[in-house]
XYZ file of C-alpha atoms in Angstrom:
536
model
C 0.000 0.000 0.000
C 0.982 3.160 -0.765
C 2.249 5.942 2.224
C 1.509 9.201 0.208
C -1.500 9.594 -3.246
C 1.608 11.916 -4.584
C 2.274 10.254 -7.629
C 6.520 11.422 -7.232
C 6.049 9.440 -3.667
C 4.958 6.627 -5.266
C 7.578 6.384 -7.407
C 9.967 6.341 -4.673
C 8.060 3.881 -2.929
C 8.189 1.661 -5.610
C 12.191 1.399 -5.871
C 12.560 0.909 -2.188
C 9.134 -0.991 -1.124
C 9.128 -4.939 -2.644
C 5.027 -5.241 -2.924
C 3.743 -8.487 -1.274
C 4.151 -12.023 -3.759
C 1.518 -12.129 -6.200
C -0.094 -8.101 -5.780
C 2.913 -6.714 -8.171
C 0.339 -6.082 -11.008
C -2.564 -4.815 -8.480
C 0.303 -2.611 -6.642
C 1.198 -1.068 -9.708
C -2.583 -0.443 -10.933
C -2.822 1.760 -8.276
C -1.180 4.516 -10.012
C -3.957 4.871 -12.567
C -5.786 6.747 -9.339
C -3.360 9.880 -10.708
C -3.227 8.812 -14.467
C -6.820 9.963 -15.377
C -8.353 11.010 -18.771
C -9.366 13.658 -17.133
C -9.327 16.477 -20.219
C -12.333 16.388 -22.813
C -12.247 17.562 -26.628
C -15.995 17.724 -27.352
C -17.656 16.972 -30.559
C -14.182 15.344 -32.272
C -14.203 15.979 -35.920
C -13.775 12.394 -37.364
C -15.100 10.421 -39.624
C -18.782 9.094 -39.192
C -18.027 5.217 -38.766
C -19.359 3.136 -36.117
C -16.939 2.390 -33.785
C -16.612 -0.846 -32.701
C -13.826 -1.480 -29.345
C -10.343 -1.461 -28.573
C -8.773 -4.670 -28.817
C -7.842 -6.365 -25.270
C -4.089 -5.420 -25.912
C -4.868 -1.658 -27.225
C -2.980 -2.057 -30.167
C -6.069 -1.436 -32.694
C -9.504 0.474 -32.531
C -12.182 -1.705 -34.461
C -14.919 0.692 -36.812
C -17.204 -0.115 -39.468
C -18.574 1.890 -42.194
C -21.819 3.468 -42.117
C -23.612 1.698 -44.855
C -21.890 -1.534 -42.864
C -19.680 -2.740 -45.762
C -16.130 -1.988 -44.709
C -13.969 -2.924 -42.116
C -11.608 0.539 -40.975
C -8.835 -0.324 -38.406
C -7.323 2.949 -36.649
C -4.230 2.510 -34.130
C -4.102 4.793 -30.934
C -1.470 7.219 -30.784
C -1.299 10.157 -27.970
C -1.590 13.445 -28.873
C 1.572 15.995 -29.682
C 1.774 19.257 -30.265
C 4.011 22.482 -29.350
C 3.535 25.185 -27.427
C 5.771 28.156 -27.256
C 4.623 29.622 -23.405
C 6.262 28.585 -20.326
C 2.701 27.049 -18.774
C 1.446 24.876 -22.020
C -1.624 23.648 -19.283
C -3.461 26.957 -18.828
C -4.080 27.125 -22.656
C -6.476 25.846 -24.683
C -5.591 23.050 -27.389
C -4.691 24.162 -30.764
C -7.590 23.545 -33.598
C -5.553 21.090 -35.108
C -5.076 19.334 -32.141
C -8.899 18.490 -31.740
C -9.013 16.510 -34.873
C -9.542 12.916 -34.900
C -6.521 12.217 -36.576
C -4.426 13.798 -33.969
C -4.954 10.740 -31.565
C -5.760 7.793 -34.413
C -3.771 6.711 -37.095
C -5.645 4.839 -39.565
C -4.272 1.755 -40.814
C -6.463 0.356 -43.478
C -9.818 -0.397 -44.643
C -11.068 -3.177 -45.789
C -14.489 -4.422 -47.676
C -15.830 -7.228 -45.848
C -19.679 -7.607 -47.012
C -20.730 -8.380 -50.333
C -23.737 -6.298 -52.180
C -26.583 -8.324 -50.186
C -24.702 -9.271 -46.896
C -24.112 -6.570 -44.000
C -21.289 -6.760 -41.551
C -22.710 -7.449 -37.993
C -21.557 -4.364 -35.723
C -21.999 -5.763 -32.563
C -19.805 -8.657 -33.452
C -16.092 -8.780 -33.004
C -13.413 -11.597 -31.146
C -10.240 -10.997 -30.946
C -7.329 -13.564 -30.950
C -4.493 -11.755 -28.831
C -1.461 -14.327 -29.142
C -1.886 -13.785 -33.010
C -3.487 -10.529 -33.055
C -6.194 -12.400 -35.639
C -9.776 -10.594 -35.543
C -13.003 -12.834 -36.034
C -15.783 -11.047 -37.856
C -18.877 -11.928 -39.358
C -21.345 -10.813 -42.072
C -25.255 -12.075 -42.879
C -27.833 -11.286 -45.155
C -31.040 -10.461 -43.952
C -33.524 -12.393 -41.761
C -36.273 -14.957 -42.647
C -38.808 -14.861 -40.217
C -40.875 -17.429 -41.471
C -38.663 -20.126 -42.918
C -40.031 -23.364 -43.178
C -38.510 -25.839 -40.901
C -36.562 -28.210 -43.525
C -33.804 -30.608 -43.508
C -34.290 -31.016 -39.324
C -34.142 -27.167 -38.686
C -36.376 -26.468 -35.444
C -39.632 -24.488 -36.305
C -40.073 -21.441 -35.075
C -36.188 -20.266 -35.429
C -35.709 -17.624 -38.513
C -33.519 -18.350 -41.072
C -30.563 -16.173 -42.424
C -29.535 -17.283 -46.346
C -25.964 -17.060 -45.590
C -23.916 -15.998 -42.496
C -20.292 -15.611 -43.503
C -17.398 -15.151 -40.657
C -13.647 -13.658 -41.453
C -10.564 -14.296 -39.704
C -8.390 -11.462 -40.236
C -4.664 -11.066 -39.320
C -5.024 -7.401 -37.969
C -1.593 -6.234 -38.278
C -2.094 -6.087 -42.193
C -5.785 -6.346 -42.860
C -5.563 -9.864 -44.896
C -8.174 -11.865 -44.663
C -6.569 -15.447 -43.827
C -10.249 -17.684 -43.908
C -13.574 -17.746 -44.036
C -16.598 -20.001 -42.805
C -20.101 -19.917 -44.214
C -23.292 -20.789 -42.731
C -26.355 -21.546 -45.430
C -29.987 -20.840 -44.195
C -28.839 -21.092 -40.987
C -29.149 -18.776 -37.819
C -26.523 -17.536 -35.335
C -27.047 -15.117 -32.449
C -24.552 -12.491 -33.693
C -25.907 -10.237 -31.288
C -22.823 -8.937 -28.662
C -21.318 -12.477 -29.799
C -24.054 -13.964 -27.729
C -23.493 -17.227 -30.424
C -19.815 -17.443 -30.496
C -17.247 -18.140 -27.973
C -13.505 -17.938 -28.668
C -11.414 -19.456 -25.623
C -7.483 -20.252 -26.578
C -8.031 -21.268 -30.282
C -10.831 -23.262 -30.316
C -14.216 -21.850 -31.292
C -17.535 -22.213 -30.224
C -20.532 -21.468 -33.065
C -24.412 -22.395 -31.755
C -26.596 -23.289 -34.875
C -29.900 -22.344 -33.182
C -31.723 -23.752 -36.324
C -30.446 -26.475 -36.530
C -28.904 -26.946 -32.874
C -25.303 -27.771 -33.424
C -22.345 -26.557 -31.597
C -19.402 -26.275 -34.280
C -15.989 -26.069 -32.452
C -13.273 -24.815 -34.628
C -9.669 -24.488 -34.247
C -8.025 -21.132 -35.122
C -4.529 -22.453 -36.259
C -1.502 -20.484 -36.226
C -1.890 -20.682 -39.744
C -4.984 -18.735 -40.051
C -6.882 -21.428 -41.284
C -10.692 -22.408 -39.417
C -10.501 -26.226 -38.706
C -13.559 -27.745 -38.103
C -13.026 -29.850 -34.772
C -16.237 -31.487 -34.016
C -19.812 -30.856 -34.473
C -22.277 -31.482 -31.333
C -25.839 -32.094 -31.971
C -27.178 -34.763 -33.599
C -24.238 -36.182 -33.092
C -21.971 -36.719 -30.278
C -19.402 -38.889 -31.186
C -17.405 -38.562 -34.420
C -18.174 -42.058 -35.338
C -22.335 -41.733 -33.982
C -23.821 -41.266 -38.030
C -21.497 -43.868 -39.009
C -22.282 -46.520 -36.440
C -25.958 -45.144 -37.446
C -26.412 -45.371 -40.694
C -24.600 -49.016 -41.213
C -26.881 -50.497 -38.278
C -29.962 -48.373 -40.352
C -28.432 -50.562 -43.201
C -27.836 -53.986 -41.745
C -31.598 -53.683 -40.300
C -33.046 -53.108 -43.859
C -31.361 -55.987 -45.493
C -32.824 -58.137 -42.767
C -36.593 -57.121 -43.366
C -35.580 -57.070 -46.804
C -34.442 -61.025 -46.583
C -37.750 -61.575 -44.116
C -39.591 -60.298 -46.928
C -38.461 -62.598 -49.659
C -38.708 -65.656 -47.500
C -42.721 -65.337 -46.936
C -44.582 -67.139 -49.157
C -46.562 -65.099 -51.728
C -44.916 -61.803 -51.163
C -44.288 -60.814 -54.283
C -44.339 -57.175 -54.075
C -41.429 -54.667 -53.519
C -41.277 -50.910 -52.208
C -38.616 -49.900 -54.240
C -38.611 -46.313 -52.508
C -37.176 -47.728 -49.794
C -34.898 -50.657 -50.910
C -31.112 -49.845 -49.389
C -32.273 -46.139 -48.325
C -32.075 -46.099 -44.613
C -34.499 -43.280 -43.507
C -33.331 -42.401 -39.768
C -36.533 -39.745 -40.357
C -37.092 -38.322 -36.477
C -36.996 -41.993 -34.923
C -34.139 -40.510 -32.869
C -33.673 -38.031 -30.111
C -30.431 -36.112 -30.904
C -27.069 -37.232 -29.124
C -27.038 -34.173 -26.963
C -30.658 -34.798 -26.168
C -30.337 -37.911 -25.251
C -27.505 -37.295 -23.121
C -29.643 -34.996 -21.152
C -32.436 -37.174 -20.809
C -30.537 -39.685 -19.691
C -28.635 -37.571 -16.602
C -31.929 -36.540 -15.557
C -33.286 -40.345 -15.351
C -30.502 -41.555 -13.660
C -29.917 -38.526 -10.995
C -33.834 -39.467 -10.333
C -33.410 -43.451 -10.596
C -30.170 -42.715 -7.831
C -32.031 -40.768 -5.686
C -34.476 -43.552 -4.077
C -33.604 -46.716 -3.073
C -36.852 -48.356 -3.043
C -38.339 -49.551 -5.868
C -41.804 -48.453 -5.580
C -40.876 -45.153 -4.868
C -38.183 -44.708 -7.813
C -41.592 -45.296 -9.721
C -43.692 -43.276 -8.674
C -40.555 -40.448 -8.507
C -39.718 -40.915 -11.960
C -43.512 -40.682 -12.602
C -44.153 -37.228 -11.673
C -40.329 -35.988 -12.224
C -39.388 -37.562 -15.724
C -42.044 -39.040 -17.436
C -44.530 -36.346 -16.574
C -42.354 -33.996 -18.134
C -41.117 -35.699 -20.764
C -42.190 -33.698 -23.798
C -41.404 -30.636 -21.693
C -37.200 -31.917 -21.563
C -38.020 -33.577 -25.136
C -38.733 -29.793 -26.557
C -36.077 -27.660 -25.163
C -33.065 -25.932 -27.400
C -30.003 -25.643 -27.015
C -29.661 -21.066 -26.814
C -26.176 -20.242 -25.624
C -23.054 -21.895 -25.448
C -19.379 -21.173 -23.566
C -16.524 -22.760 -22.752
C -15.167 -23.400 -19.054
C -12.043 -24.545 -19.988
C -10.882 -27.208 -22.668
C -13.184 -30.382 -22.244
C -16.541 -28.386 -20.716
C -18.980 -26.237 -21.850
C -21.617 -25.073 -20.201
C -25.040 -25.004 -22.293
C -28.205 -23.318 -21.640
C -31.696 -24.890 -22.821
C -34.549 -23.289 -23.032
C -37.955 -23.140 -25.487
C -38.224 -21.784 -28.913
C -39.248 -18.743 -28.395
C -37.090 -17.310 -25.158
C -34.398 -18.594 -28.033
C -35.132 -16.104 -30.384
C -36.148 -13.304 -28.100
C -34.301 -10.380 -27.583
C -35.240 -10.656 -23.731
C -35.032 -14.017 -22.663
C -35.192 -12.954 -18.875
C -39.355 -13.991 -18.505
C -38.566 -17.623 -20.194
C -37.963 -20.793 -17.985
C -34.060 -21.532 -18.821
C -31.923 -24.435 -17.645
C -27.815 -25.147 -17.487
C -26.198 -28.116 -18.334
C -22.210 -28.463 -18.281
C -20.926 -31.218 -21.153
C -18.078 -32.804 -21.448
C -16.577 -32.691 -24.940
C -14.038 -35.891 -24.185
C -16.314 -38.422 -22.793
C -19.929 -36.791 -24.237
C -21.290 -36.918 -20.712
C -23.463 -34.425 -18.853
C -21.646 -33.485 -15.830
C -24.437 -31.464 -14.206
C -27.589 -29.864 -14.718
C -29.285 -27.691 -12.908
C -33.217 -27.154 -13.104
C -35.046 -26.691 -9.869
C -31.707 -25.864 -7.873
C -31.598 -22.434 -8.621
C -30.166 -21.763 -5.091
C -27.188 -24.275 -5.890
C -26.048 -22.673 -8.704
C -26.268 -19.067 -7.416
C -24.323 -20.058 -4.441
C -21.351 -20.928 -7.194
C -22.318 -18.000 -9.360
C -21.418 -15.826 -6.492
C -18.558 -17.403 -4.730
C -16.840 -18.823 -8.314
C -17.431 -15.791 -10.984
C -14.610 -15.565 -12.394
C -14.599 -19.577 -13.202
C -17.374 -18.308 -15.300
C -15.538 -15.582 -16.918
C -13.338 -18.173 -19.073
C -10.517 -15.961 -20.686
C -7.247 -17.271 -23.034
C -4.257 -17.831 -21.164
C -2.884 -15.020 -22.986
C -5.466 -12.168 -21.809
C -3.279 -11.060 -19.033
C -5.370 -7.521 -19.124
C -8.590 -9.653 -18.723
C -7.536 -11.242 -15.916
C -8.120 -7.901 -13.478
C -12.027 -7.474 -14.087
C -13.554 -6.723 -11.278
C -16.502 -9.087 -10.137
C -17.905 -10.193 -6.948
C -15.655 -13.390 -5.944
C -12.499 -11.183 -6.588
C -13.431 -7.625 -5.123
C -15.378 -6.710 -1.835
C -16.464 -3.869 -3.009
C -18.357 -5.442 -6.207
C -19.920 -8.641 -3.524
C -21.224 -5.477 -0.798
C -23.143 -4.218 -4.071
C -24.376 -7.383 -5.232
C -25.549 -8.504 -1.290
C -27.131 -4.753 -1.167
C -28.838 -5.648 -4.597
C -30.102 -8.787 -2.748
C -31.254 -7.031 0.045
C -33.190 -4.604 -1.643
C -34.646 -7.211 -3.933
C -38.474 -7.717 -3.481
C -38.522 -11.194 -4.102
C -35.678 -13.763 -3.652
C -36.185 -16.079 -6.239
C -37.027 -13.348 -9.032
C -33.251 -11.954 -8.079
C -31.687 -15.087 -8.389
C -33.575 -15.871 -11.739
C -31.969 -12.045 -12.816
C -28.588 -12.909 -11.727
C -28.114 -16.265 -13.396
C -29.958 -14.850 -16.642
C -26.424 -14.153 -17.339
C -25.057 -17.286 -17.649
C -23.804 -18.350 -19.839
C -21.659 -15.084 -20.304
C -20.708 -13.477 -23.502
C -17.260 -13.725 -24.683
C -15.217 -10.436 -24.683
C -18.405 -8.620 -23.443
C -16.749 -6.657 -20.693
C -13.482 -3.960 -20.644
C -10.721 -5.071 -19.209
C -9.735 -1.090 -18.712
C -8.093 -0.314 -14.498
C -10.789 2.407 -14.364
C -13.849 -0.214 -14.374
C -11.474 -1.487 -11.207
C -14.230 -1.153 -8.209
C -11.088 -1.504 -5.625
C -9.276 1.828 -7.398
C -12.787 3.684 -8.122
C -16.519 3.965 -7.501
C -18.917 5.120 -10.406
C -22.863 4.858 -10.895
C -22.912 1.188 -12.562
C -26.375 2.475 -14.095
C -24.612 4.813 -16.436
C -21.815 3.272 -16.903
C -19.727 -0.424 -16.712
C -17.320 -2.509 -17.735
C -19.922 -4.135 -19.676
C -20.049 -3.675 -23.503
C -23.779 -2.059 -24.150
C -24.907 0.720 -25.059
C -27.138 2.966 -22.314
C -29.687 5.377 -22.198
C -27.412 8.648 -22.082
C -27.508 11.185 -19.945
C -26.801 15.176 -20.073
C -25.230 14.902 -16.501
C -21.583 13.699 -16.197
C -20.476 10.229 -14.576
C -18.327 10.698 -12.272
C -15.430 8.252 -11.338
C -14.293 8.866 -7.280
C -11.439 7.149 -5.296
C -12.273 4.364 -3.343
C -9.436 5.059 -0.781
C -8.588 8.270 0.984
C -9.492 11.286 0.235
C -12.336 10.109 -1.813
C -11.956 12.351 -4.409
C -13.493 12.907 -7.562
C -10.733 12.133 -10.308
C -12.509 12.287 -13.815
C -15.336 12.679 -15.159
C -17.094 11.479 -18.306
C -19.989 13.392 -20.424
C -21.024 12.232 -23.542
C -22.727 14.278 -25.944
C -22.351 18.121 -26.672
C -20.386 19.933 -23.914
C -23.847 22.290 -23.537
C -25.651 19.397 -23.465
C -28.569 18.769 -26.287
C -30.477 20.906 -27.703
C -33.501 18.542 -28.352
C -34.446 17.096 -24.902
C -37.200 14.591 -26.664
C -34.866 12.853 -28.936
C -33.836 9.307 -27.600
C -30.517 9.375 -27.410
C -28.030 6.162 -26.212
C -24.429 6.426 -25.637
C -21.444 3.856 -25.637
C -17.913 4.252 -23.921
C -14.467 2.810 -25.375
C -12.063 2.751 -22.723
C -8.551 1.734 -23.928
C -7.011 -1.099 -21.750
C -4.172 0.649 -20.956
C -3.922 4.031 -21.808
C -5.831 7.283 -19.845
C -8.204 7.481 -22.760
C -11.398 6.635 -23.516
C -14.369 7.333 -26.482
C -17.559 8.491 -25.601
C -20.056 8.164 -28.335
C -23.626 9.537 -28.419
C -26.004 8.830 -31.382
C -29.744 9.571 -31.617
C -32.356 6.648 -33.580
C -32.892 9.120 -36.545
C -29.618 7.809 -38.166
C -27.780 11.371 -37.367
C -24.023 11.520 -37.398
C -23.049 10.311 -33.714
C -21.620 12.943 -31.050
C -17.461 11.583 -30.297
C -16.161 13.131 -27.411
C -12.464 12.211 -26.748
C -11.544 11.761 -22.808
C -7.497 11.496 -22.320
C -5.055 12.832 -19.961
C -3.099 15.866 -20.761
């Protein structure tokens, strides 16, 4: 801990003070409480892309066109300029100094969508060991696509879903891998999850996880598919038993007398049809039977258990989807089922939802939790950051604050409990979360809640956008002297003219750096506001 807030007394304290084994990184975060963007250049001329993130390593700032066909990639550089007077502080930036330009360099720009696809701007991974960006394009929605070819009814369909793997450092697209009539949750990469090199892609109409393997190469590997399927050799040991069983009725056939007559429509075609449940279905199905066959000893009662636990709601386990996917580590994922429709909703909160963890090696269900709300909470709570599964190379996501790694975050949560009218409706709103986006949150030291406290309302490490506001958020120490440090206001610096426009607002906080994007845009399609917050 530091003696003195000084930052010149820190310094010193660093080359004679040896911090504690294992705080190093959180001993020297606390210097960002004096490095603070705490300047503002309002309404930044620049050019009106939507602006995507940083990357996790603040080497690139993502944008897309406006008409959402080109990919432009800036990188940061601070401000320069030269002043002639002694005291540079007490005057005002030059014009030139304002510009866009002045702080971003762009690199290049590159056309990603064809003439009927769009690029998804609320999609983006990013592979930090090779600095390789995952994006993805899609034609428009099909709301009322026929359910063909096994798709589930009831899921849209999109004609074709395309997703690039770019090598940032140049802009070169490396691969690509198409979906036809198919339908991903591109949505804040609610349907993709990239952990190490292998990625996770949820078919919702067709429900099949596709794991890929990002190769050093650049080249998408398809690794497994899990679905229908569980086992890489499950449609083979399928189809020839489908085979050897039709060349048996086939040979019954000919030995009764008198038969005489052949279907040839279905001589040697083995039609597998819906006889089957799929292999991650059945998986399910069977954890639940057994965890209620192991559960009672006697015999009469297992029956009469399984009765009004299994049986009873049969169709109910029989109809669920698989909606969101991530990984845990290397062999698990944990999968969230629910019906059609919370599927496809854009608010899935109100919607009975369930969570199963599956192992990839052995194709087993490891645990599922349905009426046990309270069991899983209990882990959400005191194991968060289990949830939060980040590469082994995201050293900067490895400090985000959450409530089994900061005090400060578990008091809010346990005051958000308290204040919570009903118990089990705040539990249902905590784990409506889980499975948790990948790359949804900043991994920038102001979001820190043991360095600063800030109105979580308005503002969070979370990537959304938020109703915006003409007041500023302000960021205050969480140690001594509780001061306010910064502040943040997006928008015009008089604030808007037009108080009954909607407007939202999203902040881009670099992972490193004292500087941060605030953007404000209204839903008439108007150029956005960019206000530039950086230390000077």
């Amino acid at each position: 801990m530091y003696r003195s807030s000084n930052i010149v007394a820190r310094i010193f304290d660093r080359q004679i003070c040896t911090p504690a084994p294992g705080t190093s990184v959180h001993h020297a975060r606390r210097f960002y409480e004096n490095l603070v963007p705490s300047y503002t250049v309002y309404e930044v001329e620049c050019p009106d892309h939507s602006f995507r993130k940083f990357t996790d390593d603040g080497q690139y700032l993502i944008s897309f066109s406006r008409n959402h066909q080109e990919l432009i990639v800036y990188r940061p550089r601070w401000l320069s300029f030269s002043c002639k007077d002694e005291d540079c502080d007490k005057h005002d930036l030059p014009s030139r100094a304002k510009r866009f330009d002045s702080f971003f360099t762009q690199l290049y720009c590159v056309p990603l969508a064809s003439c009927n696809e769009l690029i998804c701007k609320d999609f983006f991974l990013y592979m930090e060991s090779n600095q390789f960006g995952l994006f993805a394009t899609s034609t428009a929605q099909i709301h009322d696509a026929p359910a063909v070819g096994g798709a589930v009814h009831g899921v849209p369909s999109i004609e074709k879903i395309t997703f690039h793997l770019l090598r940032l450092e140049d802009g070169e697209i490396l691969d690509k891998k198409v979906f036809s009539n198919d339908f991903v949750n591109l949505a804040h990469n609610m349907g993709v999850f990239l952990y190490d090199d292998l990625l996770a892609i949820v078919s919702l109409r067709y429900q099949t996880i596709h794991i890929l393997q990002i190769r050093d190469s650049g080249n998408l590997v398809d690794v497994r598919a899990i679905g229908e399927f569980c086992r890489e050799d499950d449609e083979l040991f399928l189809n020839s038993n489908a085979q050897g069983m039709a060349l048996s009725d086939k040979n019954k056939q000919l030995q009764l007398p008198g038969n005489h007559i052949e279907n040839h429509l279905h001589q040697g075609q083995p039609n597998l049809g819906n006889s089957f449940l799929s292999g991650i279905k059945q998986r399910l199905l069977s954890f639940i039977f057994q965890g209620l066959w192991n559960e009672e000893r006697d015999d009469t009662l297992r029956i009469q258990r399984l009765r009004k636990k299994f049986y009873f709601h049969f169709q109910d386990y029989v109809d669920l989807i698989i909606w969101k996917v991530q990984f845990l580590d290397r062999q698990h994922l944990l999968i969230k089922f629910g019906s059609v429709d919370g599927g496809v909703s854009r608010n899935a909160d109100h919607h009975p939802a369930f969570v199963a963890v599956y192992n990839m090696d052995t194709t087993e269900i490891v645990s599922f939790y349905q009426n046990s709300p309270d069991e899983l909470y209990l882990l959400f709570e005191q194991f968060c950051d289990h949830f939060h599964a980040t590469s082994r190379n995201s050293m900067y996501m490895n400090f985000i604050s959450s409530h089994s790694n900061n005090i400060h975050a578990l008091e809010q949560l346990r005051s958000i409990k308290d204040k919570a009218s009903s118990s089990a409706q705040f539990v249902k709103k905590m784990l409506a979360s889980l499975p948790f986006s990948c790359q949804s949150q900043s991994p920038s030291p102001y979001f820190d809640q043991s360095l600063f406290r800030f109105d979580d309302k308005l503002i969070s490490a979370t990537d959304r956008h938020r109703q915006s506001t003409d007041h500023p958020i302000k960021f205050i120490l969480r140690r001594h002297p509780y001061s306010l440090k910064f502040k943040i206001k997006p928008g015009p610096e008089a604030g808007s003219m037009d108080g009954r426009a909607k407007k939202i607002s999203s902040f881009l906080f670099h992972p490193i750096l004292p500087l941060a994007l605030s953007v404000q845009q209204t839903l008439f399609l108007q150029p956005s506001v960019v206000n530039i917050h950086f230390r000077r």
